[in-house]
Amino acid sequence: MAISTKKIIDTKGTFKENLLTPRFYTTNFKEMSELDISSNREEIEAIVEEFRIDYNRDHFIRDKEFLTSWDFFDEKTRDIFIEFLERSCTAEFSGFLLYKEISRNLKKENPLLAEGFSYMSRDEARHAGFLNKAMSDFNISLDLGFLTKTRKYTFFAPKFIFYATYLSEKIGYWRYITIYRHLEKNPNFRVYPLFRFFESWCQDENRHGDFFAAIMKSQKPLLNTYESKLWSKFFLLSVFVTMYLNDLQRKDFYSTLGLDTKQFDKHVIRKTNQSAKTLFPVILDTENPQFYELLDLCVVANENLIRIEKEEHSQFSKFFAKIPFYFLMISSLFKLFFLPAIETKYIWTLA
Ligand SMILES: [Fe+2]
Ligand SMILES: [Fe+2]
């Protein structure tokens, strides 16, 4: 179905905010500016030098292939693509805002970190801009200025920003490269040219992850204490559950690309967990048969919570109908957290 007028969306009506929606973050900039990174300064400098080279300067240029009209997509496929682009653009833009703010606030006290964050915000701005231009192929665009002003910001202390962003960069890398490799082997499913850009694009995310890893290595208590084991497990589990629940609500998107959502997610989870093995003191045992049994119970709980929310009953009766599913979700997450983890014992995590 062809739509002739371009629609600008502010995401207010399109996203129903919940725990699984891409979020905007802020942190304690003063605390971050006072970080002593001297114990791993060389590695951080080496990564900043890579950022400076700017390998992808000329990568995000739309070519002839984008000139095609995408009006031949049926309405369902079109909606699936718009949602994917909208969520991805918001996530990239959220990274841009956070990194830009950190860079601005660290300039005086911690110029090396400030420089690293400014290069990462440059990359995320490119990613978000490229996705927003892709949305214009479907006669839609995101009002990023409006989004900046009106979205709620979630506060995370610097150390939590490091765990969370390290993992979200690495999981982003594995998601993009897995889609790219799959479509390279199955070009008949490459229904839209955006995916052709994922190979170099995901290298940006990989470098961003390495930058956070280098910062964390300079802060040993983030990696070599008992508490750090709990946080590592907590953040690994949080990003895996969030992705799994989000993706299983969007199976149509993955099947349009010829991917089985569960297989795709399991691969990305295994790879991200393996990446974290080179940094975190513990990783999750994703091979434990209970791991996916419990994750699937979270999916059942989530699907029921969504179903009840859509029903036309009072908020009061909805709340009571939801209780058993909240209980199922929380108890499954609790059991997942307490499944035995795998110790990684990396030498540099010693004091
Ligand atoms: Fe990005
Ligand atoms: Fe990134």
CSV table of C-alpha atoms and ligand atoms in Angstrom, one decimal:
chain,number,residue,atom,x,y,z
A,1,MET,CA,0.0,0.0,0.0
A,2,ALA,CA,1.5,3.3,-1.0
A,3,ILE,CA,1.4,6.2,1.5
A,4,SER,CA,2.1,9.5,-0.1
A,5,THR,CA,2.5,11.9,2.8
A,6,LYS,CA,5.5,11.8,5.0
A,7,LYS,CA,4.7,11.3,8.6
A,8,ILE,CA,6.9,12.5,11.5
A,9,ILE,CA,6.5,10.4,14.6
A,10,ASP,CA,7.6,11.4,18.1
A,11,THR,CA,7.2,7.8,19.4
A,12,LYS,CA,4.8,9.0,22.1
A,13,GLY,CA,1.9,7.1,20.7
A,14,THR,CA,3.9,4.4,19.0
A,15,PHE,CA,5.9,3.1,21.9
A,16,LYS,CA,4.1,1.9,24.9
A,17,GLU,CA,6.8,2.5,27.5
A,18,ASN,CA,7.6,-0.6,29.5
A,19,LEU,CA,10.7,-2.4,30.9
A,20,LEU,CA,11.6,-3.7,27.4
A,21,THR,CA,11.5,-0.4,25.6
A,22,PRO,CA,14.8,1.1,24.5
A,23,ARG,CA,15.7,3.5,27.3
A,24,PHE,CA,17.6,6.8,27.7
A,25,TYR,CA,20.3,7.0,30.4
A,26,THR,CA,22.1,9.5,32.5
A,27,THR,CA,24.8,9.1,35.1
A,28,ASN,CA,26.9,10.8,37.8
A,29,PHE,CA,29.3,12.7,35.5
A,30,LYS,CA,31.4,14.1,38.4
A,31,GLU,CA,32.1,10.6,39.7
A,32,MET,CA,33.0,9.4,36.2
A,33,SER,CA,35.3,12.3,35.6
A,34,GLU,CA,37.3,11.4,38.8
A,35,LEU,CA,38.0,7.8,37.6
A,36,ASP,CA,41.7,6.9,37.8
A,37,ILE,CA,42.3,5.0,34.6
A,38,SER,CA,46.1,5.0,34.9
A,39,SER,CA,46.5,1.2,35.5
A,40,ASN,CA,45.1,0.5,32.0
A,41,ARG,CA,45.9,3.8,30.2
A,42,GLU,CA,47.8,2.3,27.4
A,43,GLU,CA,45.0,0.0,26.2
A,44,ILE,CA,42.5,2.9,26.5
A,45,GLU,CA,44.8,5.1,24.4
A,46,ALA,CA,45.2,2.4,21.8
A,47,ILE,CA,41.4,2.1,21.4
A,48,VAL,CA,41.0,5.9,21.2
A,49,GLU,CA,43.7,5.9,18.5
A,50,GLU,CA,41.6,3.4,16.5
A,51,PHE,CA,38.5,5.6,17.0
A,52,ARG,CA,40.6,8.6,15.7
A,53,ILE,CA,41.4,6.7,12.5
A,54,ASP,CA,37.6,6.6,11.8
A,55,TYR,CA,37.5,3.5,9.6
A,56,ASN,CA,33.8,4.0,8.8
A,57,ARG,CA,34.0,7.7,7.8
A,58,ASP,CA,32.7,6.9,4.3
A,59,HIS,CA,30.7,3.9,5.1
A,60,PHE,CA,27.3,5.3,5.8
A,61,ILE,CA,26.4,6.6,2.4
A,62,ARG,CA,23.2,5.6,0.8
A,63,ASP,CA,23.7,4.2,-2.6
A,64,LYS,CA,21.6,3.5,-5.7
A,65,GLU,CA,19.9,0.5,-4.2
A,66,PHE,CA,18.0,2.7,-1.8
A,67,LEU,CA,16.4,4.6,-4.7
A,68,THR,CA,14.0,1.7,-5.3
A,69,SER,CA,10.5,2.2,-4.1
A,70,TRP,CA,9.6,0.0,-1.1
A,71,ASP,CA,5.9,0.4,-1.7
A,72,PHE,CA,5.7,-3.2,-2.9
A,73,PHE,CA,6.1,-4.4,0.7
A,74,ASP,CA,2.7,-5.5,2.0
A,75,GLU,CA,1.3,-3.6,4.9
A,76,LYS,CA,2.4,-6.2,7.5
A,77,THR,CA,6.0,-6.3,6.3
A,78,ARG,CA,6.1,-2.5,6.1
A,79,ASP,CA,4.9,-2.2,9.7
A,80,ILE,CA,7.4,-4.8,10.9
A,81,PHE,CA,10.3,-2.9,9.2
A,82,ILE,CA,9.1,0.4,10.6
A,83,GLU,CA,9.0,-1.0,14.1
A,84,PHE,CA,12.5,-2.5,13.7
A,85,LEU,CA,13.9,0.8,12.3
A,86,GLU,CA,12.2,2.8,15.0
A,87,ARG,CA,13.5,0.7,17.9
A,88,SER,CA,17.0,0.5,16.4
A,89,CYS,CA,17.1,4.2,15.7
A,90,THR,CA,16.0,5.1,19.3
A,91,ALA,CA,18.6,2.7,20.8
A,92,GLU,CA,21.4,4.2,18.7
A,93,PHE,CA,20.2,7.7,19.4
A,94,SER,CA,20.1,6.9,23.1
A,95,GLY,CA,23.8,5.8,22.9
A,96,PHE,CA,24.6,9.0,21.1
A,97,LEU,CA,23.0,11.3,23.8
A,98,LEU,CA,24.6,9.4,26.7
A,99,TYR,CA,28.1,9.3,25.2
A,100,LYS,CA,27.9,13.0,24.1
A,101,GLU,CA,26.9,14.1,27.6
A,102,ILE,CA,29.6,12.1,29.2
A,103,SER,CA,32.2,13.5,26.8
A,104,ARG,CA,31.1,17.1,27.4
A,105,ASN,CA,31.2,16.6,31.2
A,106,LEU,CA,34.6,14.9,31.3
A,107,LYS,CA,36.5,17.3,29.0
A,108,LYS,CA,38.4,19.1,31.7
A,109,GLU,CA,39.1,16.4,34.3
A,110,ASN,CA,39.5,13.4,32.1
A,111,PRO,CA,40.4,14.4,28.5
A,112,LEU,CA,41.3,10.9,27.3
A,113,LEU,CA,38.0,9.4,28.3
A,114,ALA,CA,36.2,12.5,27.0
A,115,GLU,CA,37.8,12.0,23.6
A,116,GLY,CA,36.9,8.3,23.5
A,117,PHE,CA,33.3,9.1,24.4
A,118,SER,CA,33.1,11.9,21.8
A,119,TYR,CA,34.2,9.4,19.0
A,120,MET,CA,31.6,6.9,20.2
A,121,SER,CA,28.9,9.6,20.1
A,122,ARG,CA,30.0,10.4,16.5
A,123,ASP,CA,29.5,6.8,15.5
A,124,GLU,CA,26.2,6.4,17.2
A,125,ALA,CA,25.0,9.7,15.6
A,126,ARG,CA,25.9,8.2,12.2
A,127,HIS,CA,24.1,4.9,13.0
A,128,ALA,CA,20.9,6.7,14.2
A,129,GLY,CA,21.0,9.1,11.2
A,130,PHE,CA,21.3,6.2,8.8
A,131,LEU,CA,18.4,4.4,10.4
A,132,ASN,CA,16.3,7.6,10.4
A,133,LYS,CA,17.0,8.0,6.7
A,134,ALA,CA,16.0,4.4,6.1
A,135,MET,CA,12.7,5.2,7.8
A,136,SER,CA,12.1,8.0,5.3
A,137,ASP,CA,12.0,5.1,2.7
A,138,PHE,CA,8.8,4.2,4.4
A,139,ASN,CA,7.6,7.8,4.5
A,140,ILE,CA,8.2,8.0,8.3
A,141,SER,CA,10.7,9.9,10.3
A,142,LEU,CA,11.5,10.1,14.0
A,143,ASP,CA,11.5,13.5,15.6
A,144,LEU,CA,14.8,13.1,17.5
A,145,GLY,CA,14.7,16.6,19.0
A,146,PHE,CA,11.3,15.9,20.5
A,147,LEU,CA,12.5,12.6,21.7
A,148,THR,CA,15.5,14.2,23.5
A,149,LYS,CA,13.3,16.6,25.4
A,150,THR,CA,10.4,14.3,26.3
A,151,ARG,CA,11.8,10.9,27.0
A,152,LYS,CA,12.3,10.0,30.6
A,153,TYR,CA,16.0,9.4,31.5
A,154,THR,CA,17.0,6.5,33.8
A,155,PHE,CA,19.8,7.2,36.2
A,156,PHE,CA,22.6,4.6,36.4
A,157,ALA,CA,25.7,5.0,38.6
A,158,PRO,CA,28.9,5.0,36.4
A,159,LYS,CA,29.8,1.4,37.3
A,160,PHE,CA,26.4,0.1,36.2
A,161,ILE,CA,26.7,2.2,33.0
A,162,PHE,CA,30.0,0.3,32.3
A,163,TYR,CA,28.5,-3.2,32.8
A,164,ALA,CA,25.3,-2.4,30.9
A,165,THR,CA,26.9,-0.5,27.9
A,166,TYR,CA,29.8,-3.0,27.6
A,167,LEU,CA,27.2,-5.8,27.2
A,168,SER,CA,24.8,-3.8,25.0
A,169,GLU,CA,27.7,-3.0,22.6
A,170,LYS,CA,28.8,-6.6,22.4
A,171,ILE,CA,25.3,-8.0,22.0
A,172,GLY,CA,24.7,-5.3,19.3
A,173,TYR,CA,27.9,-6.5,17.6
A,174,TRP,CA,26.7,-10.2,17.6
A,175,ARG,CA,23.2,-9.3,16.5
A,176,TYR,CA,24.4,-7.2,13.5
A,177,ILE,CA,27.1,-9.7,12.4
A,178,THR,CA,24.8,-12.7,12.7
A,179,ILE,CA,22.2,-11.1,10.5
A,180,TYR,CA,24.9,-10.0,8.1
A,181,ARG,CA,26.4,-13.4,7.8
A,182,HIS,CA,23.1,-15.1,7.4
A,183,LEU,CA,22.0,-12.8,4.6
A,184,GLU,CA,25.4,-13.2,2.9
A,185,LYS,CA,24.6,-16.9,2.7
A,186,ASN,CA,20.9,-16.4,1.8
A,187,PRO,CA,20.8,-13.3,-0.3
A,188,ASN,CA,17.2,-14.0,-1.4
A,189,PHE,CA,16.2,-12.9,2.1
A,190,ARG,CA,18.0,-9.6,1.9
A,191,VAL,CA,14.8,-7.7,1.2
A,192,TYR,CA,16.2,-4.3,2.1
A,193,PRO,CA,19.7,-2.8,1.5
A,194,LEU,CA,20.3,-1.6,5.1
A,195,PHE,CA,21.6,-5.1,6.1
A,196,ARG,CA,24.4,-4.8,3.6
A,197,PHE,CA,25.9,-2.1,5.8
A,198,PHE,CA,26.0,-4.3,9.0
A,199,GLU,CA,29.4,-5.8,8.6
A,200,SER,CA,31.4,-2.5,9.0
A,201,TRP,CA,28.7,-1.0,11.2
A,202,CYS,CA,29.0,-3.8,13.8
A,203,GLN,CA,32.8,-3.2,14.0
A,204,ASP,CA,32.0,0.2,15.5
A,205,GLU,CA,29.9,-1.6,18.2
A,206,ASN,CA,32.7,-4.1,18.8
A,207,ARG,CA,35.2,-1.3,19.3
A,208,HIS,CA,32.8,0.6,21.6
A,209,GLY,CA,32.5,-2.6,23.7
A,210,ASP,CA,36.4,-2.9,23.8
A,211,PHE,CA,36.6,0.7,25.0
A,212,PHE,CA,34.3,-0.1,27.9
A,213,ALA,CA,36.2,-3.3,28.6
A,214,ALA,CA,39.4,-1.3,28.8
A,215,ILE,CA,37.9,1.2,31.2
A,216,MET,CA,36.5,-1.7,33.4
A,217,LYS,CA,40.0,-3.3,33.5
A,218,SER,CA,41.3,-0.1,35.0
A,219,GLN,CA,38.8,-0.4,37.8
A,220,LYS,CA,39.7,-3.7,39.3
A,221,PRO,CA,36.9,-3.8,42.0
A,222,LEU,CA,34.4,-3.9,39.1
A,223,LEU,CA,35.9,-7.3,38.1
A,224,ASN,CA,37.6,-9.0,41.0
A,225,THR,CA,35.3,-8.8,44.0
A,226,TYR,CA,32.5,-11.1,45.2
A,227,GLU,CA,30.1,-8.2,44.5
A,228,SER,CA,31.4,-7.9,40.9
A,229,LYS,CA,30.4,-11.6,40.3
A,230,LEU,CA,26.9,-10.8,41.3
A,231,TRP,CA,26.7,-7.7,39.1
A,232,SER,CA,28.2,-9.6,36.2
A,233,LYS,CA,25.5,-12.3,36.5
A,234,PHE,CA,22.8,-9.7,37.0
A,235,PHE,CA,23.7,-7.6,33.9
A,236,LEU,CA,24.3,-10.7,31.7
A,237,LEU,CA,20.9,-12.0,32.7
A,238,SER,CA,19.2,-8.6,32.2
A,239,VAL,CA,20.4,-8.1,28.7
A,240,PHE,CA,19.7,-11.7,27.6
A,241,VAL,CA,16.2,-11.7,29.1
A,242,THR,CA,15.4,-8.3,27.6
A,243,MET,CA,16.5,-9.4,24.1
A,244,TYR,CA,14.8,-12.8,24.3
A,245,LEU,CA,11.5,-11.3,25.4
A,246,ASN,CA,11.6,-8.5,22.9
A,247,ASP,CA,12.6,-10.7,20.0
A,248,LEU,CA,10.0,-13.4,20.7
A,249,GLN,CA,7.3,-10.7,20.4
A,250,ARG,CA,8.7,-9.9,16.9
A,251,LYS,CA,9.1,-13.3,15.3
A,252,ASP,CA,7.6,-12.0,12.0
A,253,PHE,CA,10.5,-9.6,11.6
A,254,TYR,CA,13.1,-12.5,11.8
A,255,SER,CA,11.1,-14.8,9.6
A,256,THR,CA,10.9,-12.1,7.0
A,257,LEU,CA,14.8,-12.4,7.0
A,258,GLY,CA,14.6,-16.2,6.9
A,259,LEU,CA,15.7,-16.5,10.5
A,260,ASP,CA,14.3,-18.6,13.3
A,261,THR,CA,14.0,-16.2,16.2
A,262,LYS,CA,14.9,-18.7,19.0
A,263,GLN,CA,17.9,-20.0,17.1
A,264,PHE,CA,19.0,-16.5,16.3
A,265,ASP,CA,18.7,-15.4,20.0
A,266,LYS,CA,20.4,-18.5,21.3
A,267,HIS,CA,23.3,-18.0,19.0
A,268,VAL,CA,23.6,-14.3,20.0
A,269,ILE,CA,23.4,-15.2,23.7
A,270,ARG,CA,26.0,-17.9,23.4
A,271,LYS,CA,28.4,-15.6,21.5
A,272,THR,CA,27.9,-12.6,23.8
A,273,ASN,CA,28.4,-14.8,26.9
A,274,GLN,CA,31.6,-16.0,25.3
A,275,SER,CA,32.8,-12.4,24.7
A,276,ALA,CA,32.1,-11.5,28.3
A,277,LYS,CA,34.3,-14.5,29.3
A,278,THR,CA,37.3,-12.4,28.4
A,279,LEU,CA,36.3,-9.6,30.9
A,280,PHE,CA,33.8,-10.7,33.6
A,281,PRO,CA,34.8,-12.9,36.6
A,282,VAL,CA,31.8,-15.2,35.9
A,283,ILE,CA,29.6,-15.8,32.9
A,284,LEU,CA,26.2,-17.7,32.7
A,285,ASP,CA,26.0,-21.4,32.0
A,286,THR,CA,23.8,-21.1,28.9
A,287,GLU,CA,24.3,-24.8,28.2
A,288,ASN,CA,22.5,-25.8,31.5
A,289,PRO,CA,19.1,-27.2,30.2
A,290,GLN,CA,17.3,-25.3,32.9
A,291,PHE,CA,18.5,-22.0,31.4
A,292,TYR,CA,16.2,-22.0,28.4
A,293,GLU,CA,13.4,-23.8,30.2
A,294,LEU,CA,13.3,-20.9,32.7
A,295,LEU,CA,13.8,-18.2,29.9
A,296,ASP,CA,10.8,-19.8,28.1
A,297,LEU,CA,8.7,-19.5,31.3
A,298,CYS,CA,9.6,-15.8,31.3
A,299,VAL,CA,8.2,-15.6,27.8
A,300,VAL,CA,5.0,-17.3,28.8
A,301,ALA,CA,4.6,-14.9,31.7
A,302,ASN,CA,5.4,-11.9,29.5
A,303,GLU,CA,2.9,-13.0,26.8
A,304,ASN,CA,0.2,-13.4,29.4
A,305,LEU,CA,0.9,-10.0,30.9
A,306,ILE,CA,0.6,-8.4,27.5
A,307,ARG,CA,-2.6,-10.3,26.7
A,308,ILE,CA,-4.2,-9.2,30.0
A,309,GLU,CA,-3.1,-5.6,29.5
A,310,LYS,CA,-4.9,-5.5,26.1
A,311,GLU,CA,-8.2,-6.9,27.6
A,312,GLU,CA,-11.0,-4.5,28.2
A,313,HIS,CA,-11.3,-4.8,31.9
A,314,SER,CA,-10.8,-2.4,34.7
A,315,GLN,CA,-7.2,-1.7,35.9
A,316,PHE,CA,-8.2,-3.3,39.2
A,317,SER,CA,-9.2,-6.6,37.7
A,318,LYS,CA,-6.3,-6.6,35.3
A,319,PHE,CA,-3.9,-6.2,38.2
A,320,PHE,CA,-5.4,-9.3,39.9
A,321,ALA,CA,-5.3,-11.3,36.7
A,322,LYS,CA,-1.7,-10.4,36.3
A,323,ILE,CA,-0.5,-11.5,39.8
A,324,PRO,CA,0.2,-15.2,38.9
A,325,PHE,CA,2.2,-14.2,35.8
A,326,TYR,CA,4.2,-11.6,37.8
A,327,PHE,CA,5.0,-14.4,40.2
A,328,LEU,CA,6.0,-16.7,37.4
A,329,MET,CA,8.2,-14.1,35.9
A,330,ILE,CA,9.9,-13.1,39.2
A,331,SER,CA,10.4,-16.7,40.4
A,332,SER,CA,11.9,-17.8,37.0
A,333,LEU,CA,14.3,-14.8,37.0
A,334,PHE,CA,15.2,-15.6,40.6
A,335,LYS,CA,16.0,-19.2,39.6
A,336,LEU,CA,17.9,-18.1,36.6
A,337,PHE,CA,20.0,-15.8,38.7
A,338,PHE,CA,20.9,-18.6,41.1
A,339,LEU,CA,21.8,-21.2,38.5
A,340,PRO,CA,25.5,-22.0,39.0
A,341,ALA,CA,27.7,-19.6,37.0
A,342,ILE,CA,31.0,-20.4,35.2
A,343,GLU,CA,34.1,-18.9,36.8
A,344,THR,CA,36.4,-17.4,34.2
A,345,LYS,CA,39.5,-16.8,36.3
A,346,TYR,CA,41.2,-14.2,34.1
A,347,ILE,CA,44.7,-13.3,35.3
A,348,TRP,CA,44.3,-9.6,35.1
A,349,THR,CA,41.3,-9.6,37.3
A,350,LEU,CA,43.6,-10.4,40.2
A,351,ALA,CA,44.3,-7.5,42.5
B,1,FE,FE,25.6,2.0,17.2
B,2,FE,FE,27.9,1.5,19.9
